[in-house]
CSV table of C-alpha atoms in Angstrom, one decimal:
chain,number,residue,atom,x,y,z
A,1087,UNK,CA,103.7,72.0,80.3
A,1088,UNK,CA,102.1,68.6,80.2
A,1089,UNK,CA,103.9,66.2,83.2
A,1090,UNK,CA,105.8,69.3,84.8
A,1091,UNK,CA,106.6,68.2,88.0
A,1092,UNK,CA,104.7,69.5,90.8
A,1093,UNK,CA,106.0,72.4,92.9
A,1094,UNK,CA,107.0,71.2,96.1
A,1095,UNK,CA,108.1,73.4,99.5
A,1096,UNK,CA,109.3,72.3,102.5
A,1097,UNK,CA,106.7,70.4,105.1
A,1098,UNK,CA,107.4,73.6,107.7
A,1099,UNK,CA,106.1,76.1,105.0
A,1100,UNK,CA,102.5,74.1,105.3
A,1101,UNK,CA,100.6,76.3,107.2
A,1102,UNK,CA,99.6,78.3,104.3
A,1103,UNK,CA,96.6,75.7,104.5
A,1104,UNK,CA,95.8,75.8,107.7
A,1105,UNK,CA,95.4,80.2,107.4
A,1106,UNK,CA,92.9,79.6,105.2
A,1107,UNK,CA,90.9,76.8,106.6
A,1108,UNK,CA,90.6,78.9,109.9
A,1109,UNK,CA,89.2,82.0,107.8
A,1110,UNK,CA,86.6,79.4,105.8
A,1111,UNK,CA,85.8,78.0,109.1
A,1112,UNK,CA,86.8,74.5,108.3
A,1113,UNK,CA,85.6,71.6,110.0
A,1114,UNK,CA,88.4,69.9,112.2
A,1115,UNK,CA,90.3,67.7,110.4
A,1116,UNK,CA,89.2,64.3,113.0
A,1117,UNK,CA,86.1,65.2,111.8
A,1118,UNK,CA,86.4,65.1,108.0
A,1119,UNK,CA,88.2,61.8,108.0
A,1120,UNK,CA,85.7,60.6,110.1
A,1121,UNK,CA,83.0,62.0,107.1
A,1122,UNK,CA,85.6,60.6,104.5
A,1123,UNK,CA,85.9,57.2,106.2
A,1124,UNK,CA,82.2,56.6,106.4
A,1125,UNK,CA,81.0,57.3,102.9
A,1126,UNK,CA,83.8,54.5,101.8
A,1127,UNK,CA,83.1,51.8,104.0
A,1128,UNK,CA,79.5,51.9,102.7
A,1129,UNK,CA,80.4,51.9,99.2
A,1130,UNK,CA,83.0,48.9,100.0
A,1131,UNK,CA,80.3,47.3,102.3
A,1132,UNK,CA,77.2,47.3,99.3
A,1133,UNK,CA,80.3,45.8,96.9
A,1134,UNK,CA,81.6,43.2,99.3
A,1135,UNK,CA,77.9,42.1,99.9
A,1136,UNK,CA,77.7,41.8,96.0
A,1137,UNK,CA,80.5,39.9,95.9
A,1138,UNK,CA,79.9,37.2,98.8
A,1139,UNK,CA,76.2,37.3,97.6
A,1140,UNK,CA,77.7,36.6,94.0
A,1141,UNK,CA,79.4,33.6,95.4
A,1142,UNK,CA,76.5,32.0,97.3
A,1143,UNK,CA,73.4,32.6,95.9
A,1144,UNK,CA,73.1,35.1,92.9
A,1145,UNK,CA,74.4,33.1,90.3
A,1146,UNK,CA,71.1,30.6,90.8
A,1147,UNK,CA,68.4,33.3,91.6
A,1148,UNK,CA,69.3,35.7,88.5
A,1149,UNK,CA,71.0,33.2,85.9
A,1150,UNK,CA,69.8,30.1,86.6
A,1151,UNK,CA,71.3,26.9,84.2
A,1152,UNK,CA,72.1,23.7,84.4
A,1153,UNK,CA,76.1,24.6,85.1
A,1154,UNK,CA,77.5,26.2,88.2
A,1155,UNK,CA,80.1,27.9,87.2
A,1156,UNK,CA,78.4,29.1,84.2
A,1157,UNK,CA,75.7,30.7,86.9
A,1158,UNK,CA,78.5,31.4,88.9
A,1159,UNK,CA,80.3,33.2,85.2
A,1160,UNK,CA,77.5,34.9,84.9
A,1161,UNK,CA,76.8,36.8,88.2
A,1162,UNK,CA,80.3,37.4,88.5
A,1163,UNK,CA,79.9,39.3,85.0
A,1164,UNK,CA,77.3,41.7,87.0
A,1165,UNK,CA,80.2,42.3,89.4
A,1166,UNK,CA,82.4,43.3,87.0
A,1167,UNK,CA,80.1,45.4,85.3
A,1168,UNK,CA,80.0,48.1,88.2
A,1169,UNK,CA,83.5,48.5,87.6
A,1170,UNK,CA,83.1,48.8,83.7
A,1171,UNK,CA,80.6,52.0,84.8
A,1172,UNK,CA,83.4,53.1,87.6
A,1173,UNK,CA,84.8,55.3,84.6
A,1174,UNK,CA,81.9,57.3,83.6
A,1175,UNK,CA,81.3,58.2,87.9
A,1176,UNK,CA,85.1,59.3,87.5
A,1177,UNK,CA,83.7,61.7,84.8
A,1178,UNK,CA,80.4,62.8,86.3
A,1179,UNK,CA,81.7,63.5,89.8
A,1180,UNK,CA,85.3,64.1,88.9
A,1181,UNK,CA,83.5,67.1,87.0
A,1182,UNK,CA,80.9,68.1,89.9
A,1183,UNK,CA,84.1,67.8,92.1
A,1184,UNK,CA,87.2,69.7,90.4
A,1185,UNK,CA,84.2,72.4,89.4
A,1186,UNK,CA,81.4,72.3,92.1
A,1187,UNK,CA,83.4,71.1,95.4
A,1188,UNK,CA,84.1,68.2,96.7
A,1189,UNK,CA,81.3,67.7,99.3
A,1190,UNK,CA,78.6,68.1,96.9
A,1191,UNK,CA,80.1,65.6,94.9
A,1192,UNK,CA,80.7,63.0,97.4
A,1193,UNK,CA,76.7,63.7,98.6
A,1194,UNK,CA,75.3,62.8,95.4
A,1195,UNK,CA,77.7,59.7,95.3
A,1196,UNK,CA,76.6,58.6,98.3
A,1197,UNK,CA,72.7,59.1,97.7
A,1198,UNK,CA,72.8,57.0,94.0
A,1199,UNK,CA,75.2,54.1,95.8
A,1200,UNK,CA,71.9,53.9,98.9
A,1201,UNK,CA,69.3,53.4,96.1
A,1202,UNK,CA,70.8,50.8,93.9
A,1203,UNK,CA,71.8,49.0,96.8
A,1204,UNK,CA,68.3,48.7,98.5
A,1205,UNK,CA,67.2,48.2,94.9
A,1206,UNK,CA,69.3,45.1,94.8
A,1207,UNK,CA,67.6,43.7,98.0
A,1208,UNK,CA,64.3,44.3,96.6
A,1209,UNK,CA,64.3,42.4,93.2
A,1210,UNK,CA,62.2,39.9,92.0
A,1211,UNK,CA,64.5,36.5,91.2
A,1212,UNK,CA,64.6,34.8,87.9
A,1213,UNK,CA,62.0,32.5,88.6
A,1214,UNK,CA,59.2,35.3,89.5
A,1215,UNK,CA,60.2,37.8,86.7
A,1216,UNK,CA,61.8,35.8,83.9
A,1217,UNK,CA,64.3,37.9,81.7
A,1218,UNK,CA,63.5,41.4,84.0
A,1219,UNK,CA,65.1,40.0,86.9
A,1220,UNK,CA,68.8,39.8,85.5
A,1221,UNK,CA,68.2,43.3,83.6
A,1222,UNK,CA,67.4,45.1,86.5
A,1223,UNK,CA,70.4,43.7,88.7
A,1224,UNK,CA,72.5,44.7,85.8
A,1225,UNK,CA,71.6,48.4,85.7
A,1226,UNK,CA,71.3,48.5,89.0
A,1227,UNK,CA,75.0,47.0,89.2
A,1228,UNK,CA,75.9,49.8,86.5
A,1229,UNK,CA,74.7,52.9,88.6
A,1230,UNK,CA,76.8,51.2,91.9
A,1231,UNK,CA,79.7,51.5,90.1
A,1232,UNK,CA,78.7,55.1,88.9
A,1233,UNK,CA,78.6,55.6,91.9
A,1234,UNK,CA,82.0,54.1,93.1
A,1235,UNK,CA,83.7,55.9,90.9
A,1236,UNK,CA,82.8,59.7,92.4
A,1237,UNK,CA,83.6,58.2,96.1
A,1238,UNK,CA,87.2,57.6,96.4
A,1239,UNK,CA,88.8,60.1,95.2
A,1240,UNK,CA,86.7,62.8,96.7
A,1241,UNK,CA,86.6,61.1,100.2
A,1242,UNK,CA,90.8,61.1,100.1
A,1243,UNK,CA,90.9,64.9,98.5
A,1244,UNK,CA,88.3,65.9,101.4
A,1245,UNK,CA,90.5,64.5,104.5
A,1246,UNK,CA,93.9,65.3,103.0
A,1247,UNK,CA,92.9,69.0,102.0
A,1248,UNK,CA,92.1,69.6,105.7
A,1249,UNK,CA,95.1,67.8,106.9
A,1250,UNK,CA,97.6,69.5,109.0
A,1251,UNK,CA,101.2,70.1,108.2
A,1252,UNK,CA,103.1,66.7,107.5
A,1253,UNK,CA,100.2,64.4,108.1
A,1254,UNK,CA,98.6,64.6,104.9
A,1255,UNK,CA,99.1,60.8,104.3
A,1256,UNK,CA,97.9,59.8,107.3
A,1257,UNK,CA,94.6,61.7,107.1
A,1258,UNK,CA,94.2,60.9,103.1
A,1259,UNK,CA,94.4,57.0,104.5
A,1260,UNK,CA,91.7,57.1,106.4
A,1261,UNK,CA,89.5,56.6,104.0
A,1262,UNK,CA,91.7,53.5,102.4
A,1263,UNK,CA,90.8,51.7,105.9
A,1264,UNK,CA,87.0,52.0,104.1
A,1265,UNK,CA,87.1,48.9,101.7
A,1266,UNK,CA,88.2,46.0,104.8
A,1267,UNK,CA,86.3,47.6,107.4
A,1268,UNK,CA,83.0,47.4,104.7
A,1269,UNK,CA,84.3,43.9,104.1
A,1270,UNK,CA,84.3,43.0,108.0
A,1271,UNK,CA,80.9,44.4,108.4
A,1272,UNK,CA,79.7,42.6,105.6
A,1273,UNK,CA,80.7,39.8,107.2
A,1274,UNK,CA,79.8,40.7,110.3
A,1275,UNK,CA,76.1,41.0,108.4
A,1276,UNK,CA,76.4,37.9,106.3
A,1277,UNK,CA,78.1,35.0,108.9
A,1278,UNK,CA,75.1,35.8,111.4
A,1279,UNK,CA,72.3,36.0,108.6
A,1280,UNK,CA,73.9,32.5,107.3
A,1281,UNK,CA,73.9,30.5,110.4
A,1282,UNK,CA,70.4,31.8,111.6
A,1283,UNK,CA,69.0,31.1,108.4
A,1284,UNK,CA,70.8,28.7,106.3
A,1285,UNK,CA,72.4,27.8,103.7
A,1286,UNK,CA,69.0,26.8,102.2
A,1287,UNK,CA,66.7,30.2,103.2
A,1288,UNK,CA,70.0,32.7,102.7
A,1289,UNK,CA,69.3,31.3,98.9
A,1290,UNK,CA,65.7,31.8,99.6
A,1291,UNK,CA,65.4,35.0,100.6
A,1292,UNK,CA,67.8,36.0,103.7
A,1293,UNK,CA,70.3,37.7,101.6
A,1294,UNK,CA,68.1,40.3,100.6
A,1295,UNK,CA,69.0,41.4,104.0
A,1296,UNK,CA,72.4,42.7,104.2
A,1297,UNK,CA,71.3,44.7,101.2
A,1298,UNK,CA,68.6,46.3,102.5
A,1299,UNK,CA,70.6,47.1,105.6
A,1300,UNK,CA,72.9,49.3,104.2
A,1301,UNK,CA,70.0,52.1,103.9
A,1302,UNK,CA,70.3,52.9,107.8
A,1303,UNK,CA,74.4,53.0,106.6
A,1304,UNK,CA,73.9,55.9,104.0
A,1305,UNK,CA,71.2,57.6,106.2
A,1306,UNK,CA,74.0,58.1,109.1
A,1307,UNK,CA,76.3,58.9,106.5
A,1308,UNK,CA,74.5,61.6,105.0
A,1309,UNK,CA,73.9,63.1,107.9
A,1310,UNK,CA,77.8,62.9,108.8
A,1311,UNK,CA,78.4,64.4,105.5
A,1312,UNK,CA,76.6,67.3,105.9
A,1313,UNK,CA,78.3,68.2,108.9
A,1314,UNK,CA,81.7,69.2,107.5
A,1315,UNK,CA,82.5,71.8,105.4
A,1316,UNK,CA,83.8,71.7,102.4
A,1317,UNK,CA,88.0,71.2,101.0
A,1318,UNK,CA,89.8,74.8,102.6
A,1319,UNK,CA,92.0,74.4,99.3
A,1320,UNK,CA,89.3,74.5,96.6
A,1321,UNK,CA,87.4,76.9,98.1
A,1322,UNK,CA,90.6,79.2,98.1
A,1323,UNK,CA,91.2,77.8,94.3
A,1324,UNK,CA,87.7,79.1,93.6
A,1325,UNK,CA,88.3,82.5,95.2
A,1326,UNK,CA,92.2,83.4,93.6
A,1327,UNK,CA,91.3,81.5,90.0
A,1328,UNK,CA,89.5,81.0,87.3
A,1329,UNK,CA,86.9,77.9,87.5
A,1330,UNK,CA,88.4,74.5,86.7
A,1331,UNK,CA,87.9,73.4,83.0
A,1332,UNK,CA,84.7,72.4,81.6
A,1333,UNK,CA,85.8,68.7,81.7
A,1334,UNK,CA,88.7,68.1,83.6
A,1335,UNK,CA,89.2,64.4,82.6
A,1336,UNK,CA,89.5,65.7,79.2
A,1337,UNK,CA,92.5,68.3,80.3
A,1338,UNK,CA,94.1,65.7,82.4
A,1339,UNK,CA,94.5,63.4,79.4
A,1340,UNK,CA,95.9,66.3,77.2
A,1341,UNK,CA,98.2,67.3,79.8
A,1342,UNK,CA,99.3,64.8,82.1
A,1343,UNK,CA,99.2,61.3,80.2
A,1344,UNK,CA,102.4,60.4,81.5
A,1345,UNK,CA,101.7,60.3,85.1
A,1346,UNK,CA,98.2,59.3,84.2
A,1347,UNK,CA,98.9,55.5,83.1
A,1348,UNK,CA,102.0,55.5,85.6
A,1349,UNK,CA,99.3,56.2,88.6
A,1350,UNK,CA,97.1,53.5,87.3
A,1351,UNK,CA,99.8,51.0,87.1
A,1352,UNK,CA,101.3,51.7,90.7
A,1353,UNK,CA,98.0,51.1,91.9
A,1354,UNK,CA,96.7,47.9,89.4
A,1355,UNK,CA,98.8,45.1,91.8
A,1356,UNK,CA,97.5,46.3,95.2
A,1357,UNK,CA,93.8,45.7,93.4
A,1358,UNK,CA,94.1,42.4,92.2
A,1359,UNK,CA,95.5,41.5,95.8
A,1360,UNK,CA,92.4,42.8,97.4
A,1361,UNK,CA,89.3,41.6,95.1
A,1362,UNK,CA,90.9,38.0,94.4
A,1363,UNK,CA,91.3,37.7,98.4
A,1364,UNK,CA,88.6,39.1,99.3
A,1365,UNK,CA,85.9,38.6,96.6
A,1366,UNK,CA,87.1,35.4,94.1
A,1367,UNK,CA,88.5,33.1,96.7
A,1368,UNK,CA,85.7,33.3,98.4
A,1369,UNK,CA,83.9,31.4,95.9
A,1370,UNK,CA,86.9,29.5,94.7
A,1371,UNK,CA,87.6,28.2,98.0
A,1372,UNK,CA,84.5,26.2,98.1
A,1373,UNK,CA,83.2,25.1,95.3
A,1374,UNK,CA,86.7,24.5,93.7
A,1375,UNK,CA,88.6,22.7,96.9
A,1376,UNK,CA,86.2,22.2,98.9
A,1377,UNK,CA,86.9,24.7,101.7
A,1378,UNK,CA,83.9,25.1,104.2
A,1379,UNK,CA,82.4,29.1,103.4
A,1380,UNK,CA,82.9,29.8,107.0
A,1381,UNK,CA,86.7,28.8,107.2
A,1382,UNK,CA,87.4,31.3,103.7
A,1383,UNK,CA,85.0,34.3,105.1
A,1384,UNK,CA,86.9,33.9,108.4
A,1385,UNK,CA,90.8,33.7,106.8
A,1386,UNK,CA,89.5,36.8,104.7
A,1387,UNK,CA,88.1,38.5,107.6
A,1388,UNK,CA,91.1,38.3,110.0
A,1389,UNK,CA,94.0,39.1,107.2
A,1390,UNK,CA,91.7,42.0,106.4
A,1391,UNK,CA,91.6,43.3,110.3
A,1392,UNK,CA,95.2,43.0,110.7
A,1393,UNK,CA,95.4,45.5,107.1
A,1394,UNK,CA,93.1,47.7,108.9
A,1395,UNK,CA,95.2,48.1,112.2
A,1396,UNK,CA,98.6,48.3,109.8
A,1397,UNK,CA,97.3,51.2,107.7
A,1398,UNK,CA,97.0,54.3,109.6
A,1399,UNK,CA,100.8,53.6,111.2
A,1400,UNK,CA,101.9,53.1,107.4
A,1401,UNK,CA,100.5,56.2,106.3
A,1402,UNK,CA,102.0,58.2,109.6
A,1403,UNK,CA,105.0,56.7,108.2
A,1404,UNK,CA,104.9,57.7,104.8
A,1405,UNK,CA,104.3,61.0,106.1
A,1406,UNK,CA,107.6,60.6,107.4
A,1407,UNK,CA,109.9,58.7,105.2
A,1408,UNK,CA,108.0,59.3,101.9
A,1409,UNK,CA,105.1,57.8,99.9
A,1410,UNK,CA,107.5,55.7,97.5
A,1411,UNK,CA,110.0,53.9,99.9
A,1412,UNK,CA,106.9,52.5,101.7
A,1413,UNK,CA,104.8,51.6,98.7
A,1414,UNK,CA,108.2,49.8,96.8
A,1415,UNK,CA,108.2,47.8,99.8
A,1416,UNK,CA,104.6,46.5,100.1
A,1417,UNK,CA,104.8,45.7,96.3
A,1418,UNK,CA,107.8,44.0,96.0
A,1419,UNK,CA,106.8,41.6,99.0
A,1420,UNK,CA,103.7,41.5,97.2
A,1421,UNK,CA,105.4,40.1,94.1
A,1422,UNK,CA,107.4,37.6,96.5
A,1423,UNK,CA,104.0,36.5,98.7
A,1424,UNK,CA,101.5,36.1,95.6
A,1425,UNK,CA,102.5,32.4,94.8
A,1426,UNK,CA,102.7,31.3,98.4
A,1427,UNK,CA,99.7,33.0,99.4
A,1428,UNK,CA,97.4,30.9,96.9
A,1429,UNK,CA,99.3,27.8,97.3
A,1430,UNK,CA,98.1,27.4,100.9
A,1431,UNK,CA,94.3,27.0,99.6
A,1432,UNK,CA,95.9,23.8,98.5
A,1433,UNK,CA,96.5,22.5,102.2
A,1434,UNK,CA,92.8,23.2,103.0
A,1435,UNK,CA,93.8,24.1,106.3
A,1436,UNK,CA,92.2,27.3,108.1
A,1437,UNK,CA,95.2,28.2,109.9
A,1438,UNK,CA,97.3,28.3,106.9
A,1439,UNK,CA,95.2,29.9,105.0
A,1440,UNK,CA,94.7,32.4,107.6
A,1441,UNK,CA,97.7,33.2,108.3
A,1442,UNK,CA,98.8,33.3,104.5
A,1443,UNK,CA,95.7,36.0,104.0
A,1444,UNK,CA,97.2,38.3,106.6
A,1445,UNK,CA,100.7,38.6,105.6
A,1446,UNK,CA,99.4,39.5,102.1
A,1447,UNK,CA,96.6,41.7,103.5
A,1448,UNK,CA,99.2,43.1,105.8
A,1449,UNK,CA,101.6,43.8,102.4
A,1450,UNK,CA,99.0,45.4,100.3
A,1451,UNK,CA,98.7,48.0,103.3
A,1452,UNK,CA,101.9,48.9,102.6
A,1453,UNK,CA,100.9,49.2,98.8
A,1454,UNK,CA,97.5,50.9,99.3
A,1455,UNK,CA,97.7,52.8,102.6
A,1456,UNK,CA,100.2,55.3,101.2
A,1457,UNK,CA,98.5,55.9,97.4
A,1458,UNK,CA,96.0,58.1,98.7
A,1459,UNK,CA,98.0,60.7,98.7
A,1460,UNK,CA,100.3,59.8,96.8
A,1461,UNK,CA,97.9,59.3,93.9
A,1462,UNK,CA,96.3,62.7,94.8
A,1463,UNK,CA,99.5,64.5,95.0
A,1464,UNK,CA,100.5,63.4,91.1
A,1465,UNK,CA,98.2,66.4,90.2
A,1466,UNK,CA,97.6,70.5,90.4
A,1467,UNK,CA,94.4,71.4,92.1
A,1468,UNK,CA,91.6,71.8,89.5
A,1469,UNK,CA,92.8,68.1,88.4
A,1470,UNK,CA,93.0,67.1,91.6
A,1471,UNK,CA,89.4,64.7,92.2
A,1472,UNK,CA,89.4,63.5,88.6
A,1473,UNK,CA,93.4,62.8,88.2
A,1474,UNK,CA,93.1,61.0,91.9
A,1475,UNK,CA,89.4,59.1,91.0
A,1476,UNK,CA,91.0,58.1,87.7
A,1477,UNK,CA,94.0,56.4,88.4
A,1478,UNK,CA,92.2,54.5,91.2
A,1479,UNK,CA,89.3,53.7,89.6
A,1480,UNK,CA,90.8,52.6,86.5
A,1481,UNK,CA,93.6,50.3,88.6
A,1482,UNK,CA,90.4,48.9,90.3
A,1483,UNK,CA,88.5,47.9,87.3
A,1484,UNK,CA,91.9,46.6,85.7
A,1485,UNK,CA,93.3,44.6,88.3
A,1486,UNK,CA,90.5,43.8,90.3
A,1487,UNK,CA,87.2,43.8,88.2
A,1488,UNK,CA,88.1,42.3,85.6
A,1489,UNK,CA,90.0,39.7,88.3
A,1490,UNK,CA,87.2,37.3,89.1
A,1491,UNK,CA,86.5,37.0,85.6
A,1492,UNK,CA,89.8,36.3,84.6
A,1493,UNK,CA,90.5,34.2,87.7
A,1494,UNK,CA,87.8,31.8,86.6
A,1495,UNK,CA,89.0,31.9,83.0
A,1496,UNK,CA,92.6,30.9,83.9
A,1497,UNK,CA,91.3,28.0,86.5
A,1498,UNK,CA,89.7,26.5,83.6
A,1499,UNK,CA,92.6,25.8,81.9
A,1500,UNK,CA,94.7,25.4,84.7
A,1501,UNK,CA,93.6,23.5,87.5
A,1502,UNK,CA,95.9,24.8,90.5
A,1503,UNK,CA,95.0,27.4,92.9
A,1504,UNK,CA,98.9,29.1,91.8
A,1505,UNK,CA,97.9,30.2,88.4
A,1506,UNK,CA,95.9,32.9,90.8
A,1507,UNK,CA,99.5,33.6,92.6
A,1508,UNK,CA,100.8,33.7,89.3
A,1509,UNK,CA,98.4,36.3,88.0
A,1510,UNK,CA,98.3,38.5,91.3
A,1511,UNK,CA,102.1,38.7,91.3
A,1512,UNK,CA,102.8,39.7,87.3
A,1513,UNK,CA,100.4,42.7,88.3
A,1514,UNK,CA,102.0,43.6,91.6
A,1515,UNK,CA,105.2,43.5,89.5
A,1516,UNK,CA,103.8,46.1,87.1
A,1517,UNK,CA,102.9,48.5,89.8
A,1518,UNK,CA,106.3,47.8,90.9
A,1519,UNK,CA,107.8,49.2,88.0
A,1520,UNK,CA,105.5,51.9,87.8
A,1521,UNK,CA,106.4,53.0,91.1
A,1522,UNK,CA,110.0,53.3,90.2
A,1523,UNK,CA,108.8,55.3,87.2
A,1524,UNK,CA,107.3,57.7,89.6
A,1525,UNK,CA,108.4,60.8,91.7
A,1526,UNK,CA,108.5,61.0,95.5
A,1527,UNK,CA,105.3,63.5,96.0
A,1528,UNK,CA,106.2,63.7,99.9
A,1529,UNK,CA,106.7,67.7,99.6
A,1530,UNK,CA,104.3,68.7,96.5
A,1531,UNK,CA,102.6,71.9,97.4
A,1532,UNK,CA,98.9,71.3,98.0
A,1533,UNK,CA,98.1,74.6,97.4
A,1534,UNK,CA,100.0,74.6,93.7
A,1535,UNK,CA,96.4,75.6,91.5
A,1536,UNK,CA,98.1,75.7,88.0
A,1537,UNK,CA,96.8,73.0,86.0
């Protein structure tokens, strides 16, 4: 029946995974979340170089005119591109994952995100390669975000399917601490390569190197990768059941559409938080309000820390309370916070700022931490990796691709920093609904394979 809820048992009845794990010889789970965690923070790491490199230099090398912020528009649009392309990842290795297995899946996502990113450092700028220049960045942008859109979901279905009994949220959250540790080693690339070279050679050529450092990332990742085994659960799904269908996307539309847009919209607020924090306002900062780089990078980078040391304690709590009280919480502050949040760009004052950042950072961990598995645990087993990939994929082009675009539309009507509060919090208030919509998923049977 299209929507049934999920079967659920009792936490104590969960070793049914764990018997069959032992007999496929799993990996420990430590050890999967580690794999899971890695493959993430790369992906997030090549996208938050894109986006501070958007900010700083791009706009000028690739789409060079007379206007800033119509250079600025324009790289921005290669940003949001990637997540335009998200989707058709979700279908590729949604497919290779609900049919193939998760591990192969999240291999090949990893291999195609390590050659368009080192293909990004190597391009020739406008001025060497005239029209060529912005073409290639553009497809290379596009098969980033095919990328992006195989990694999530089958980095969270990898750790949670080898989680223990009752922990299942706190291993499927590992891999949400990917996107602001990738951010803080961005950072922790592009401060260093900034006061070493300049603002003046970063434009000229230094930020070609935090791109082409992320190829010694995906060769270490690989290897991780190929260390583990693969999901205990679908390889028991493969063994008791027919093969998942042809194209899963397609069957999760059909039959699930309810819980489809619902998952999409619980996750749509905690997305806009994250890319117009971490992403816009680090352009907006500056050239709008005249905000040194370093003091936005640094307010970013600390709210973004304290998210990282919040998230695995969330999750072990959502293990134990449930996914929805947890996740209410994080979006209703979220809906409070949005407005003052933005409004302290207006002070210009680092501290502020600062501290504004991480009590918002530290709110959408209480949004995000908890949807891996909850997002995850909204479907049956063969539509486990595409149903998971495309709610989260689709929230993140939503809410936070198309975010710096419309962030720069709104400011140029509106000339306040709390039209962005304004816009973060009517989205935060949608997933706020949605989440009311939903079902607790605490107790859904992971081992339920009827689609």
């Amino acid at each position: 029946m299209p929507d049934s809820p999920p079967r659920t048992i009792p936490e104590a009845v969960g070793p049914i995974s764990d018997g069959l794990s032992e007999k496929a010889g799993k990996s420990s789970p430590p050890k999967v979340a580690a794999a899971s965690l890695i493959g993430t923070t790369i992906e997030y790491y090549d996208f938050a170089v894109y986006g501070t490199a958007s900010a700083l230099v791009l706009g000028p090398a690739f789409f060079p005119s007379g206007n800033a912020t119509v250079s600025s528009l324009a790289a921005f649009l290669t940003f949001t591109a990637a997540f335009l392309s998200r989707p058709l990842g979700v279908v590729l290795f949604g497919t290779i994952g609900d049919r193939l297995g998760r591990r192969r899946a999240l291999v090949a996502s990893l291999m195609l995100m390590g050659v368009a990113t080192a293909g990004v450092g190597l391009l020739p700028t406008y001025e060497s390669a005239g029209l060529l220049a912005p073409v290639l960045l553009v497809t290379l942008r596009l098969l980033q975000g095919v990328s992006m859109g195989g990694e999530w979901g089958g980095a969270v279905l990898l750790a949670a399917e080898h989680a223990p009994p009752g922990r299942r949220a706190l291993y499927a959250a590992v891999p949400n601490v990917g996107p602001s540790l990738g951010f803080l080693l961005s950072s922790a690339v592009i401060l260093p390569t900034l006061h070493y070279a300049g603002r003046d050679g970063f434009a000229e050529g230094a930020w070609r190197i935090p791109f082409l450092l992320s190829t010694v990332l995906v060769v270490i990742g690989l290897w991780v990768r190929s260390t583990v085994s693969e999901s205990p659960l679908f390889t028991a799904q493969q063994r008791t059941r027919a093969p998942a269908s042809r194209f899963p996307l397609g069957t999760l539309v059909t039959r699930h559409p309810r819980r489809l847009l619902l998952g999409i919209g619980a996750a749509i607020g905690g997305s806009a938080v994250y890319y117009l924090t971490i992403v816009y306002s680090l352009s907006y900062g500056p050239k709008e309000l005249g905000i040194p780089q370093n003091t936005m990078l640094t307010a970013a980078s600390i709210g973004a820390g304290a998210g990282i040391l919040l998230t695995l304690p969330v999750a072990r709590l959502a293990d134990r309370i449930g996914r929805r009280p947890v996740m209410l919480t994080g979006a209703a502050g979220s809906v409070l916070w949005a407005v003052p949040m933005y409004a302290s760009l207006s002070t210009r004052d680092g501290v502020v700022i600062t501290g504004a950042y991480t009590v918002g950072l530290l709110l959408l961990a209480l949004m995000f931490s908890p949807a891996a598995a909850f997002l995850a645990e909204l479907f049956p087993g063969p539509l486990r990796y595409s149903g998971a990939s495309t709610t989260f994929i689709l929230a993140n082009t939503l809410g936070g691709g198309l975010a710096p675009l419309t962030a720069t539309w709104l400011h140029s009507h509106w000339d306040s920093p709390l039209v962005l509060g304004f816009y973060t919090g009517a989205l935060c208030l949608v997933s706020l609904l949605c989440l009311l919509a939903l079902p607790e998923t605490r107790d859904v049977d992971f081992d339920d394979f009827d689609a």
